[in-house]
PDB file of C-alpha atoms and ligand atoms in Angstrom:
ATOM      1  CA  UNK A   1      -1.486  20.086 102.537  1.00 53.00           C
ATOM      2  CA  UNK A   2       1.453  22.565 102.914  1.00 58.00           C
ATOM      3  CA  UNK A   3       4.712  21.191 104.035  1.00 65.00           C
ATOM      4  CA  UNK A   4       5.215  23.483 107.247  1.00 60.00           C
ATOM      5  CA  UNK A   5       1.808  24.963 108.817  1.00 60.00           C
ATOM      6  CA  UNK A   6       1.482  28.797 109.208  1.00 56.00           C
ATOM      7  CA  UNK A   7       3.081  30.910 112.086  1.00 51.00           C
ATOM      8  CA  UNK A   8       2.416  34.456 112.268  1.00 53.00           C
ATOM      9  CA  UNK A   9       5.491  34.875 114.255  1.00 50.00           C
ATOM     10  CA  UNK A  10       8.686  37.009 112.286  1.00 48.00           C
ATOM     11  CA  UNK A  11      11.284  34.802 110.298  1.00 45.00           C
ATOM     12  CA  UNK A  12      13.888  34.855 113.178  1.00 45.00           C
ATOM     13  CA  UNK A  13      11.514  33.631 115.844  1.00 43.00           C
ATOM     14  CA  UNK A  14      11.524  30.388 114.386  1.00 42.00           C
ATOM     15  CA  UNK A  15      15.112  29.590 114.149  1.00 45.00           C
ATOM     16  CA  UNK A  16      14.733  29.057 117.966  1.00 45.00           C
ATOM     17  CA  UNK A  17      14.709  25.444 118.701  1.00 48.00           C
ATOM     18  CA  UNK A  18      11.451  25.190 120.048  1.00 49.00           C
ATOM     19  CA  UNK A  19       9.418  27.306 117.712  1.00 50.00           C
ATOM     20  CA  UNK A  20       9.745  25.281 114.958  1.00 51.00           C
ATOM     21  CA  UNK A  21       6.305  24.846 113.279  1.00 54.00           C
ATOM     22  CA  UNK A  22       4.648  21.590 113.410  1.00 59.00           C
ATOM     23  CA  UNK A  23       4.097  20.032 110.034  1.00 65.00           C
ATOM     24  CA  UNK A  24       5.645  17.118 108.212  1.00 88.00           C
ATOM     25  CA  UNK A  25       8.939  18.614 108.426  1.00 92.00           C
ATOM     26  CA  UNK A  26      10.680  18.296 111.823  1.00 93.00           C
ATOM     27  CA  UNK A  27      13.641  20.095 112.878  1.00 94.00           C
ATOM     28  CA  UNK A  28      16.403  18.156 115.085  1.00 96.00           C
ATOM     29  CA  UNK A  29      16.885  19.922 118.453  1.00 94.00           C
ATOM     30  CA  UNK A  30      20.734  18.711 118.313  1.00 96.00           C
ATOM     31  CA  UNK A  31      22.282  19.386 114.873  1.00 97.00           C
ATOM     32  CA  UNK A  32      19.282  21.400 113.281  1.00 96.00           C
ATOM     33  CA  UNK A  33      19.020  19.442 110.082  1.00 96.00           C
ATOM     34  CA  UNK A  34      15.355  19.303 108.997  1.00 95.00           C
ATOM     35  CA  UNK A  35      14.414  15.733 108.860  1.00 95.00           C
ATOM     36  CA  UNK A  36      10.856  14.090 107.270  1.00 93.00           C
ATOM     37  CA  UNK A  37       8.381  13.640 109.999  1.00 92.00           C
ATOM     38  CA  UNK A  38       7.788  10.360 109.380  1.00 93.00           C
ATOM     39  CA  UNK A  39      11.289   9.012 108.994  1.00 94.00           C
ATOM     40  CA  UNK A  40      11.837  10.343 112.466  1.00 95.00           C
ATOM     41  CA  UNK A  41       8.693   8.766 113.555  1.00 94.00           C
ATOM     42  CA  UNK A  42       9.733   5.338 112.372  1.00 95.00           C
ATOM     43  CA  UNK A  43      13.018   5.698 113.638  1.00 97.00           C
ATOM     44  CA  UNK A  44      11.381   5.874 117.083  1.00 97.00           C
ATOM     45  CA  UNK A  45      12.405  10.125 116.939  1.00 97.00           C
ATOM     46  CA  UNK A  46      16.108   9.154 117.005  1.00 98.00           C
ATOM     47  CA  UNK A  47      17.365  11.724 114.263  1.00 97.00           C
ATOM     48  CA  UNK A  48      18.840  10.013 111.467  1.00 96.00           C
ATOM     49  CA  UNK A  49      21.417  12.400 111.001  1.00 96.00           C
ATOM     50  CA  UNK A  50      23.495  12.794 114.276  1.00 97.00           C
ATOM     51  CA  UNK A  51      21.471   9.774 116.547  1.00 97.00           C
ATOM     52  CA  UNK A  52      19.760  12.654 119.080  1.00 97.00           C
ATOM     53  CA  UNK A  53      17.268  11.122 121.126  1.00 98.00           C
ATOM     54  CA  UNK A  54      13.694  13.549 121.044  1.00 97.00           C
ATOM     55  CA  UNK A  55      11.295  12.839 123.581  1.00 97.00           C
ATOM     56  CA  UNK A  56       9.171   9.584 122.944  1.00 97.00           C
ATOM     57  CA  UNK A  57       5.798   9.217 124.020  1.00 97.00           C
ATOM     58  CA  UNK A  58       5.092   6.321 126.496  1.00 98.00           C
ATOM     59  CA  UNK A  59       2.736   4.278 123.703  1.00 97.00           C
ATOM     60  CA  UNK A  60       5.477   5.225 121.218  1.00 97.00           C
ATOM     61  CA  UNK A  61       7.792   3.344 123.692  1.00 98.00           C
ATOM     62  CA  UNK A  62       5.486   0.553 124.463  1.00 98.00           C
ATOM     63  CA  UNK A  63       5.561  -0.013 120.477  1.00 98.00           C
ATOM     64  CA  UNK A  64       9.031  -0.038 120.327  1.00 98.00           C
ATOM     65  CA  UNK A  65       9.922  -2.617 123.470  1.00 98.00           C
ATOM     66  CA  UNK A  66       6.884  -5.012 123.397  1.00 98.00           C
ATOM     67  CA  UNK A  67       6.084  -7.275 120.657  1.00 97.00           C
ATOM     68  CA  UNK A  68       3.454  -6.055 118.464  1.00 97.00           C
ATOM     69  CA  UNK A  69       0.254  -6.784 119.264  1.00 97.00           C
ATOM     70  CA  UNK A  70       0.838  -8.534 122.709  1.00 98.00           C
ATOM     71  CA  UNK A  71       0.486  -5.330 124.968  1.00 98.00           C
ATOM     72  CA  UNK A  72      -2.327  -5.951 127.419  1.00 98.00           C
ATOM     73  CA  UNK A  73      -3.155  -2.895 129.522  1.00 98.00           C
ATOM     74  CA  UNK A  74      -4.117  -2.334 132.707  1.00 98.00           C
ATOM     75  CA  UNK A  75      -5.267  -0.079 135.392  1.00 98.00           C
ATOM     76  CA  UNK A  76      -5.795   2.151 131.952  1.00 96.00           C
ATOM     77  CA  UNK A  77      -8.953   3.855 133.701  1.00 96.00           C
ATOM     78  CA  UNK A  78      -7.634   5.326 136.687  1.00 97.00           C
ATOM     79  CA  UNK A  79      -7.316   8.763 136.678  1.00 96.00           C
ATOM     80  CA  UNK A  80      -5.713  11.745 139.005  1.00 96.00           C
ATOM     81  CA  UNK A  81      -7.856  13.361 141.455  1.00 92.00           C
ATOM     82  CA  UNK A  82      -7.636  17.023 143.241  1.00 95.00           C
ATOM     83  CA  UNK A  83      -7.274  16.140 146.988  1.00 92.00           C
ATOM     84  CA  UNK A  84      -5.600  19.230 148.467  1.00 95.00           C
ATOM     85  CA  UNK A  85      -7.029  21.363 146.023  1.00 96.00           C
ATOM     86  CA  UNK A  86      -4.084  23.036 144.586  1.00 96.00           C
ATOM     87  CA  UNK A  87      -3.600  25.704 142.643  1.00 95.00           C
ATOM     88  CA  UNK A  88      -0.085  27.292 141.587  1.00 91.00           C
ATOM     89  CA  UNK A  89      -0.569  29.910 138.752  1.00 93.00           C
ATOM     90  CA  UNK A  90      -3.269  27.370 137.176  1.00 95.00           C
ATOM     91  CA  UNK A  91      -5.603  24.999 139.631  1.00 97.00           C
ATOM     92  CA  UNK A  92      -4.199  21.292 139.191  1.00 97.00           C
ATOM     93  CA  UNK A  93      -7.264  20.131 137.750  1.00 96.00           C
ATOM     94  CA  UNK A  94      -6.989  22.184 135.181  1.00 97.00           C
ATOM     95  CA  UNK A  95      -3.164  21.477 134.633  1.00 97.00           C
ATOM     96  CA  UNK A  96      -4.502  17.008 135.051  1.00 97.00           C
ATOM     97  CA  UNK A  97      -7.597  18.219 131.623  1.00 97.00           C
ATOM     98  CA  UNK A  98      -4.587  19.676 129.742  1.00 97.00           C
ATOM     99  CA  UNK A  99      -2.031  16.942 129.751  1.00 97.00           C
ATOM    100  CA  UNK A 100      -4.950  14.565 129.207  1.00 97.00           C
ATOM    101  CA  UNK A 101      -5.835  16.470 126.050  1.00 96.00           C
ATOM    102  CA  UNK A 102      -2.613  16.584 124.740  1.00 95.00           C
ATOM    103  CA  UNK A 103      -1.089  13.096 125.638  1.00 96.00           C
ATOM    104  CA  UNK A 104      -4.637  11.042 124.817  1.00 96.00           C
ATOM    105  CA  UNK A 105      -3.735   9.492 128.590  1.00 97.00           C
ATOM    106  CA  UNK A 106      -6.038   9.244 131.778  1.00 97.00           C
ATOM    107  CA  UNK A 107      -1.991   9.614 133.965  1.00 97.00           C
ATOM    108  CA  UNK A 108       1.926   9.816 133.422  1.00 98.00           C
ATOM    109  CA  UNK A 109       1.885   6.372 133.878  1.00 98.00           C
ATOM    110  CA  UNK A 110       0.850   3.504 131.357  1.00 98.00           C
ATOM    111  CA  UNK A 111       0.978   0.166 132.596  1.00 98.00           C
ATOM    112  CA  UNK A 112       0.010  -3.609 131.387  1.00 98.00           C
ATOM    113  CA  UNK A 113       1.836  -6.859 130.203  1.00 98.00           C
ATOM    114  CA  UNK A 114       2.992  -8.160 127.094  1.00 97.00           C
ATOM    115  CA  UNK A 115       5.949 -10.368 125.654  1.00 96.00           C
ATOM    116  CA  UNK A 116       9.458  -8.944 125.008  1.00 96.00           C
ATOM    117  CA  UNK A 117      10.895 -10.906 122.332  1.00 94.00           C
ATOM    118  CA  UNK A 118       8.809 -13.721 123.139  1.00 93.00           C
ATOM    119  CA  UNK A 119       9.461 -13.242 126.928  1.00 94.00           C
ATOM    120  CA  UNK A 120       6.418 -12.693 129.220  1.00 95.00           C
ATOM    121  CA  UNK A 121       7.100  -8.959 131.322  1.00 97.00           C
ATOM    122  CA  UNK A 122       5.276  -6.437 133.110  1.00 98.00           C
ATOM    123  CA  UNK A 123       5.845  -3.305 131.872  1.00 98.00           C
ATOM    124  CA  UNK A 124       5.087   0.339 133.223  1.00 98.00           C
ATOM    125  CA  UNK A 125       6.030   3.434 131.254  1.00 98.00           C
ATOM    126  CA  UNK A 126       6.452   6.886 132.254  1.00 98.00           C
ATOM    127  CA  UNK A 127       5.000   9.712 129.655  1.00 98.00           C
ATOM    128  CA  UNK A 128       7.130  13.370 130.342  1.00 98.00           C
ATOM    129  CA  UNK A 129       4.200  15.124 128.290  1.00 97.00           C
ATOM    130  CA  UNK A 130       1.929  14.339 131.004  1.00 98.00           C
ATOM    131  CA  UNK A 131       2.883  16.931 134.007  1.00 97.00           C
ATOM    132  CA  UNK A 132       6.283  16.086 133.573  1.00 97.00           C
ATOM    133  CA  UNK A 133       5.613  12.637 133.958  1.00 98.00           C
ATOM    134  CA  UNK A 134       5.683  13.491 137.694  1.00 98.00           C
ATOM    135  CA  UNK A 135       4.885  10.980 140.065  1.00 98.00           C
ATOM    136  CA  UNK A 136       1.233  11.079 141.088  1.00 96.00           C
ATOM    137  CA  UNK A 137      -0.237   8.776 143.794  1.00 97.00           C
ATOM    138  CA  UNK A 138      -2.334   7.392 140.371  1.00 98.00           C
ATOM    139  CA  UNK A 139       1.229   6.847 138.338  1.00 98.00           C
ATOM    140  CA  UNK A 140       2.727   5.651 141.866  1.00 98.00           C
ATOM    141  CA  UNK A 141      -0.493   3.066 142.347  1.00 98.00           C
ATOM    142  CA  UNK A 142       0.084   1.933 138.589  1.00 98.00           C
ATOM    143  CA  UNK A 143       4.000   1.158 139.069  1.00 98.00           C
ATOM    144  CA  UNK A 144       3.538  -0.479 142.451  1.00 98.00           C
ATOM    145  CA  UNK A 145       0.099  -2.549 140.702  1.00 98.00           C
ATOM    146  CA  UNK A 146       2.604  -3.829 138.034  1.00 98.00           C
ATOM    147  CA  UNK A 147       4.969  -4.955 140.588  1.00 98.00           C
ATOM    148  CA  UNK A 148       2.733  -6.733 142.055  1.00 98.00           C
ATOM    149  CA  UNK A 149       2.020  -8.161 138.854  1.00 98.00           C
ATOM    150  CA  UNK A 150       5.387  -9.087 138.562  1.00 97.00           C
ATOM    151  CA  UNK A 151       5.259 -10.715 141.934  1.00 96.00           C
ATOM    152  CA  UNK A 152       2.094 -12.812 141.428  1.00 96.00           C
ATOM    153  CA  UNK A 153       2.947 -14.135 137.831  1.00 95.00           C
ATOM    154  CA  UNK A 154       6.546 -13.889 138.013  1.00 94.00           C
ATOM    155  CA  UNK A 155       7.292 -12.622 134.895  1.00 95.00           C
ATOM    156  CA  UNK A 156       9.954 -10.042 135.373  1.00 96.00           C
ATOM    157  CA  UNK A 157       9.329  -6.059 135.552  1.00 98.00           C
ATOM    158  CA  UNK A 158      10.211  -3.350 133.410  1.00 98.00           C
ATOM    159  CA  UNK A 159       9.680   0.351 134.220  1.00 98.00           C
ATOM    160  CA  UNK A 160      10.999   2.872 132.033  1.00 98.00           C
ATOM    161  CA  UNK A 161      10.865   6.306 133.601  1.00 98.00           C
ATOM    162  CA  UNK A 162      10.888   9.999 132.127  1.00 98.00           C
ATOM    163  CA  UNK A 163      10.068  12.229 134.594  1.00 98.00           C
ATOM    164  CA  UNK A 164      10.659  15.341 136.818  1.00 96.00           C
ATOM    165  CA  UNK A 165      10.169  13.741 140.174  1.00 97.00           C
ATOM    166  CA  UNK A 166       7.142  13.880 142.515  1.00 97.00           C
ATOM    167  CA  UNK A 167       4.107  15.700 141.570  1.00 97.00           C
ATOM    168  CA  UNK A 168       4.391  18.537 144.213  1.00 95.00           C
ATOM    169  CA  UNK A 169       0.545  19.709 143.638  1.00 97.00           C
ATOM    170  CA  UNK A 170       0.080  16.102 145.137  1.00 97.00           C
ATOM    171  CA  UNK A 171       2.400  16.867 148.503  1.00 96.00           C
ATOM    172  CA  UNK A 172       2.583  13.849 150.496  1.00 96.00           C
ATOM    173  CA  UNK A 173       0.194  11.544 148.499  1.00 97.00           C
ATOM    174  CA  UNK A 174       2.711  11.909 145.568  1.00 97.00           C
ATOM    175  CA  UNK A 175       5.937  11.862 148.259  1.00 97.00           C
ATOM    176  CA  UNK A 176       4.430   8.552 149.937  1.00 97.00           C
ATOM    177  CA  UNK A 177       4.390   6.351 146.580  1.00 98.00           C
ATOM    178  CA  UNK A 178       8.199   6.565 146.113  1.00 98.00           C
ATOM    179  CA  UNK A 179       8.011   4.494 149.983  1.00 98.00           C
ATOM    180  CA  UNK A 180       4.663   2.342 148.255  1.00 98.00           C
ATOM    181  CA  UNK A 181       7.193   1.529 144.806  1.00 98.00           C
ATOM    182  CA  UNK A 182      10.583   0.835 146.446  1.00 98.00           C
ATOM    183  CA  UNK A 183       8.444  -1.403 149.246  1.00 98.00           C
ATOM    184  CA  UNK A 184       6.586  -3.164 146.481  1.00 98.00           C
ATOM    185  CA  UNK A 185      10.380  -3.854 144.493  1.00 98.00           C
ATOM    186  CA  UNK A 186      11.952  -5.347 147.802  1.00 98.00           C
ATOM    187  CA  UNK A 187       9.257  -7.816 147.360  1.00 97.00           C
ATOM    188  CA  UNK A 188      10.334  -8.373 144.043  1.00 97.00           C
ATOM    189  CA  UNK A 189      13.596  -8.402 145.103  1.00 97.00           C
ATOM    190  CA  UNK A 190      13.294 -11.381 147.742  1.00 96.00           C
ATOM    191  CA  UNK A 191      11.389 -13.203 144.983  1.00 96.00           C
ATOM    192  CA  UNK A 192      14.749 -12.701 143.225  1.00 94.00           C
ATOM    193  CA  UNK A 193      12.379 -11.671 139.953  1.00 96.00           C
ATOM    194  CA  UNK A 194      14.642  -9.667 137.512  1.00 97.00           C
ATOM    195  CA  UNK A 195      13.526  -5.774 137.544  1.00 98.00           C
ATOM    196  CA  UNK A 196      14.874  -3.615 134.622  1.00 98.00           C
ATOM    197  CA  UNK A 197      15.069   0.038 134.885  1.00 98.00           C
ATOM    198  CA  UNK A 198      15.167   1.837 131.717  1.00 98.00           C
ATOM    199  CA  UNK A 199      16.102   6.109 132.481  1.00 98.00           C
ATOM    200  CA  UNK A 200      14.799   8.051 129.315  1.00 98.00           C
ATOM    201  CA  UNK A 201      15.945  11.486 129.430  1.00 97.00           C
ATOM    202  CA  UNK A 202      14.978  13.223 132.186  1.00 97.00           C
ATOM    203  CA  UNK A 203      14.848  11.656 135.145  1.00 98.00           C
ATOM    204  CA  UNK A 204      15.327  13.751 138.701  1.00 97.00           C
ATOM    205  CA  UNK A 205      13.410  14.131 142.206  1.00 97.00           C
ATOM    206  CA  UNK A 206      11.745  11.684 143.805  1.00 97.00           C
ATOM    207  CA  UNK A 207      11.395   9.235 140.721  1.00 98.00           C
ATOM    208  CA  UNK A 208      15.414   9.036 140.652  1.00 97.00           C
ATOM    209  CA  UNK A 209      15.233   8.672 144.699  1.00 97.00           C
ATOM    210  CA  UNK A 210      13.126   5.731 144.342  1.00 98.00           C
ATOM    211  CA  UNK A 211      12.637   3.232 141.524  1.00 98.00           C
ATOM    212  CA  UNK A 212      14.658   4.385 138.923  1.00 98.00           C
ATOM    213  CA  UNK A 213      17.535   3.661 140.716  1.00 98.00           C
ATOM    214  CA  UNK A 214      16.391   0.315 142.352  1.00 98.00           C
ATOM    215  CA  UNK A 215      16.958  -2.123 138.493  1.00 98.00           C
ATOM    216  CA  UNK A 216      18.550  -5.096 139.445  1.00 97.00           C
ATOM    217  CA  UNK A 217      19.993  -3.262 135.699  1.00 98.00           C
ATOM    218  CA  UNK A 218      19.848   0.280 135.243  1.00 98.00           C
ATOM    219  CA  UNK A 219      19.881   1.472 131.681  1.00 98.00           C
ATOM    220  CA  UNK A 220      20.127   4.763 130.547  1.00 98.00           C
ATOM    221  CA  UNK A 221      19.400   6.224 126.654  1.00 98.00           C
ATOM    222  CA  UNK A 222      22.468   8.578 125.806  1.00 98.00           C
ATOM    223  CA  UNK A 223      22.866  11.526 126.798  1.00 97.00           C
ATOM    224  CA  UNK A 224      19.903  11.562 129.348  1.00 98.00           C
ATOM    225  CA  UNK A 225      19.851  13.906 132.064  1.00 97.00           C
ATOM    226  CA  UNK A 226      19.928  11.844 135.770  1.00 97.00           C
ATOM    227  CA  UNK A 227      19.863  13.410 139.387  1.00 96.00           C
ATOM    228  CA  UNK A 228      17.852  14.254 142.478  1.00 95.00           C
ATOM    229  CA  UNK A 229      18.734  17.944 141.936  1.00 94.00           C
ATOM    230  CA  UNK A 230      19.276  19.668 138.127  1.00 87.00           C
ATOM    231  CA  UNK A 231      22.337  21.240 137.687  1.00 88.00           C
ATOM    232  CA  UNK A 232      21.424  24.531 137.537  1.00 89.00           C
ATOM    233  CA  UNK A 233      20.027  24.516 141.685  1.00 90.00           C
ATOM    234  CA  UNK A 234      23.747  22.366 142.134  1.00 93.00           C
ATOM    235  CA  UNK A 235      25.510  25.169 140.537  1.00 92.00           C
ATOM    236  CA  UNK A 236      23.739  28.253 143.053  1.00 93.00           C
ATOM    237  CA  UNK A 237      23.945  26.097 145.732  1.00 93.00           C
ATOM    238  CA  UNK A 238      27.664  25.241 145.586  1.00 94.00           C
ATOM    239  CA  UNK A 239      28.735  28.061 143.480  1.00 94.00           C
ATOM    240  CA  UNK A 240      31.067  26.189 141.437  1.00 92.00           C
ATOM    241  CA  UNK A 241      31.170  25.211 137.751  1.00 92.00           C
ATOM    242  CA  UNK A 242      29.738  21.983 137.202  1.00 93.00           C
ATOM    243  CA  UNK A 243      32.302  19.381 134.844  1.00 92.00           C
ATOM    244  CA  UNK A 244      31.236  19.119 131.327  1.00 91.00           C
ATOM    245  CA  UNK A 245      28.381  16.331 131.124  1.00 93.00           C
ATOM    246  CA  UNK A 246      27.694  16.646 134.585  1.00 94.00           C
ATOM    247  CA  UNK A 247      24.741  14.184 135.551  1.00 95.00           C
ATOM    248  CA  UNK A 248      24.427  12.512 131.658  1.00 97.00           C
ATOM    249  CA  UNK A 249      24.043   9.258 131.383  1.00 98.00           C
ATOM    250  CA  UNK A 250      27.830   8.465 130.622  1.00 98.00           C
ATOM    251  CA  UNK A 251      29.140  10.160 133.583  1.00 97.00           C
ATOM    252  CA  UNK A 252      26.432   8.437 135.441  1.00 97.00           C
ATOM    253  CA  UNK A 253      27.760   5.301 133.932  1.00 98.00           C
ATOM    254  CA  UNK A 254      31.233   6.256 135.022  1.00 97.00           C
ATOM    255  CA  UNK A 255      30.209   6.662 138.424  1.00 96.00           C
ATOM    256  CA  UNK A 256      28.513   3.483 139.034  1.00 96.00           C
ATOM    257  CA  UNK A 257      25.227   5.095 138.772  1.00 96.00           C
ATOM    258  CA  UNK A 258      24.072   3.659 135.942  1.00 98.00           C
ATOM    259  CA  UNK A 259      24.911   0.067 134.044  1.00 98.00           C
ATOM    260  CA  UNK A 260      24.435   0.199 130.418  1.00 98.00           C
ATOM    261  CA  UNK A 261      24.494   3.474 127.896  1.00 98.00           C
ATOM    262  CA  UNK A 262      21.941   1.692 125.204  1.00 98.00           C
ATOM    263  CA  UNK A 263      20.883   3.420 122.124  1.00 98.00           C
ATOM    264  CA  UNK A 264      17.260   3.780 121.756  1.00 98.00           C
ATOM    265  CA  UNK A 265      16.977   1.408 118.546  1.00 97.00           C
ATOM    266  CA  UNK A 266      19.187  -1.824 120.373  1.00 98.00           C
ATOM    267  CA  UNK A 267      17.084  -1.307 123.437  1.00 98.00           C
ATOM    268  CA  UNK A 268      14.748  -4.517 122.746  1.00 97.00           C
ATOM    269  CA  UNK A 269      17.261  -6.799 121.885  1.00 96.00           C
ATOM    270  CA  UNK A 270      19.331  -5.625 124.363  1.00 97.00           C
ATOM    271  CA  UNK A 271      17.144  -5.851 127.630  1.00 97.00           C
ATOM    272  CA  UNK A 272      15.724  -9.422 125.988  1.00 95.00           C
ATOM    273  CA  UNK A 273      19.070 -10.750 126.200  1.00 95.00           C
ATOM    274  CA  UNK A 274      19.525  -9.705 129.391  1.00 96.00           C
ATOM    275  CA  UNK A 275      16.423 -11.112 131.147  1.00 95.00           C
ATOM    276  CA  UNK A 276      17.552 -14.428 129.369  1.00 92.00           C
ATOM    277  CA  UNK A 277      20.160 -14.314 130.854  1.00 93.00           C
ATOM    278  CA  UNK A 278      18.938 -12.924 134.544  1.00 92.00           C
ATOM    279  CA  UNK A 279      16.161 -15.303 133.994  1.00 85.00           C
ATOM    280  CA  UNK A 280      18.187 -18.095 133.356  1.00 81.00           C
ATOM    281  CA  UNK A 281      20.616 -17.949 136.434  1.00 72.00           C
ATOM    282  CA  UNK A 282      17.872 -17.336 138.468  1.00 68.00           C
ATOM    283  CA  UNK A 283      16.683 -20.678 137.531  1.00 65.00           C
ATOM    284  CA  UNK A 284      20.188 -22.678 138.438  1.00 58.00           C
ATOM    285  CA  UNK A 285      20.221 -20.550 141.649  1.00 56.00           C
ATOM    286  CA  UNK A 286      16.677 -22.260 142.654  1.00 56.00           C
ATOM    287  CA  UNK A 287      16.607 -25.010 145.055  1.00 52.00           C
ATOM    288  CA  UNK A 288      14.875 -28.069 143.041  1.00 50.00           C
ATOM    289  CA  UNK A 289      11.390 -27.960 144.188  1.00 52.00           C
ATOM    290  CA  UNK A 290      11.059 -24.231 143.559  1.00 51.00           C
ATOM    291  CA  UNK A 291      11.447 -25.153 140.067  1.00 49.00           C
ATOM    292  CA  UNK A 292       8.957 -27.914 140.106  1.00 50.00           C
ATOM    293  CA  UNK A 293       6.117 -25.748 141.846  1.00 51.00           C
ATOM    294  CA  UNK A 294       7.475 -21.402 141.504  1.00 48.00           C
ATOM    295  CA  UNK A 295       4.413 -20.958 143.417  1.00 47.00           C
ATOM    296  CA  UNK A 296       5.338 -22.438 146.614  1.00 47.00           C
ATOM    297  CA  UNK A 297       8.686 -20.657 146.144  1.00 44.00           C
ATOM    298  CA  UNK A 298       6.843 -17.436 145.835  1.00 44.00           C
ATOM    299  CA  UNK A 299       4.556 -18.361 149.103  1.00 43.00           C
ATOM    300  CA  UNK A 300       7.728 -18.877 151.003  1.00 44.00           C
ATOM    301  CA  UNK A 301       9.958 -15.980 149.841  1.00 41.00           C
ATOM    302  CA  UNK A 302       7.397 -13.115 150.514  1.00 35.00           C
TER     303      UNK A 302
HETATM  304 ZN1  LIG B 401      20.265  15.545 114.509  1.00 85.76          ZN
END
């Protein structure tokens, strides 16, 4: 095996950052140092060097928050369809047979259960390598089904989300499941079950108008880009210079956007500790008999 595959390309075309070839050498998008494949792999692609965060895939991320072999999933067979029959520059079924060729997913979204640390959650998990990890009505009926799992069981939800927004060659099937998700988390929310919303970078459009930014906790990785609108539309529209780290994470953090800046690798740990403690006052907040029977309490909350 040769250590970087063949590119017929000329020498400086691959000094861009995203022609670097794919082999078991990978090249950090943030401070260029070539780094082992692997040892970026099982440092869940934070770069060892300067602590970048690359792009994780959404099984990738399931392996790094849920306990190994605990992940149950669900809803794993529902798949996109072509309602409107759209068609930019490439139909959308064609665009749905791509991403499910390169991702090894039926959707954006995986979903299922599993334990945290020991802890019991539902867990759904956005994938930016499918369409963006846009928000299809599938994705949308996967969030709002683990919410509902979340309701039923009341263990408490998780949903980390990476993703441009709506899926626009869905129009209003893909617009309708940011009302269907933030519906199904008020639910949650009377229930008073703990909801955790992990932002991986990006996350704009309708996901950040709905969901993301409904975590009893928001948590954002560093550095991630958050907004309803990217900077670059901000900057025509206003025609100003946008401040230096203009909708990152830690600005977001500064402005109340966001709660917690968490690196990648403490995420776990982290988010367990927090749904202790969530959990926990959550169960001194309970009248008495709630405690004795939770699913009377849920019968009466909803
Ligand atoms: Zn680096």
């Amino acid at each position: 095996m040769s250590w970087f595959s063949k590119v017929k390309k000329p020498l400086e075309a691959i000094t861009s950052r995203d022609k670097i070839p794919e082999g078991i050498w990978k090249k950090c998008d943030e401070c260029k140092a070539i780094i082992y494949g692997q040892e970026l792999d099982n440092n869940f692609q934070v770069c060892p060097k300067c602590g970048h965060h690359h792009r994780l895939s959404a099984r990738e991320r399931i392996r790094l928050l849920i306990d190994e072999g605990t992940f149950q999933e669900k809803d794993g067979e529902l798949a996109p369809n072509d309602p409107l029959k759209f068609r930019d520059s490439k139909k959308y079924k064609d665009r749905i047979a791509e991403s499910k060729k390169k991702t090894g997913l039926n959707e954006s979204a995986i979903s299922g259960s599993g334990l945290m640390c020991n802890r019991p959650v539902e867990i759904a998990v956005l994938d930016f390598d499918f369409i963006g990890g846009t928000l299809g009505s599938v994705a949308g009926e996967k969030i709002t089904r683990t919410i509902e799992r979340s309701i039923r069981s009341r263990h408490p939800a998780i949903i980390v989300s990476s993703s441009g927004g709506a899926r626009m060659q869905e129009g209003i099937f893909s617009l309708m499941q940011m009302a269907k998700t933030s519906s199904a988390l008020g639910e949650l929310d009377e229930l008073k079950i703990p909801f955790i919303s992990l932002l991986a970078h990006p996350v704009t459009g309708g996901v950040s108008a709905s969901f993301a930014m409904l975590g009893d906790v928001i948590i954002a990785e560093p550095k991630a880009l958050i907004g309803f609108a990217g900077p670059r539309v901000i900057e025509e529209t206003i025609r100003e210079q946008l401040p230096e780290g203009f909708q990152r994470s830690e600005f977001m953090m500064d402005h109340g956007f966001v709660d917690m800046v968490v690196p990648r690798l403490e995420l776990k740990e982290t988010m367990a500790k927090l749904l202790d403690h969530m959990c926990g006052a959550i169960a001194c907040l309970l009248p008495l008999e709630s405690k004795e029977d939770s699913t009377d309490s849920a019968k009466s909350g909803a």
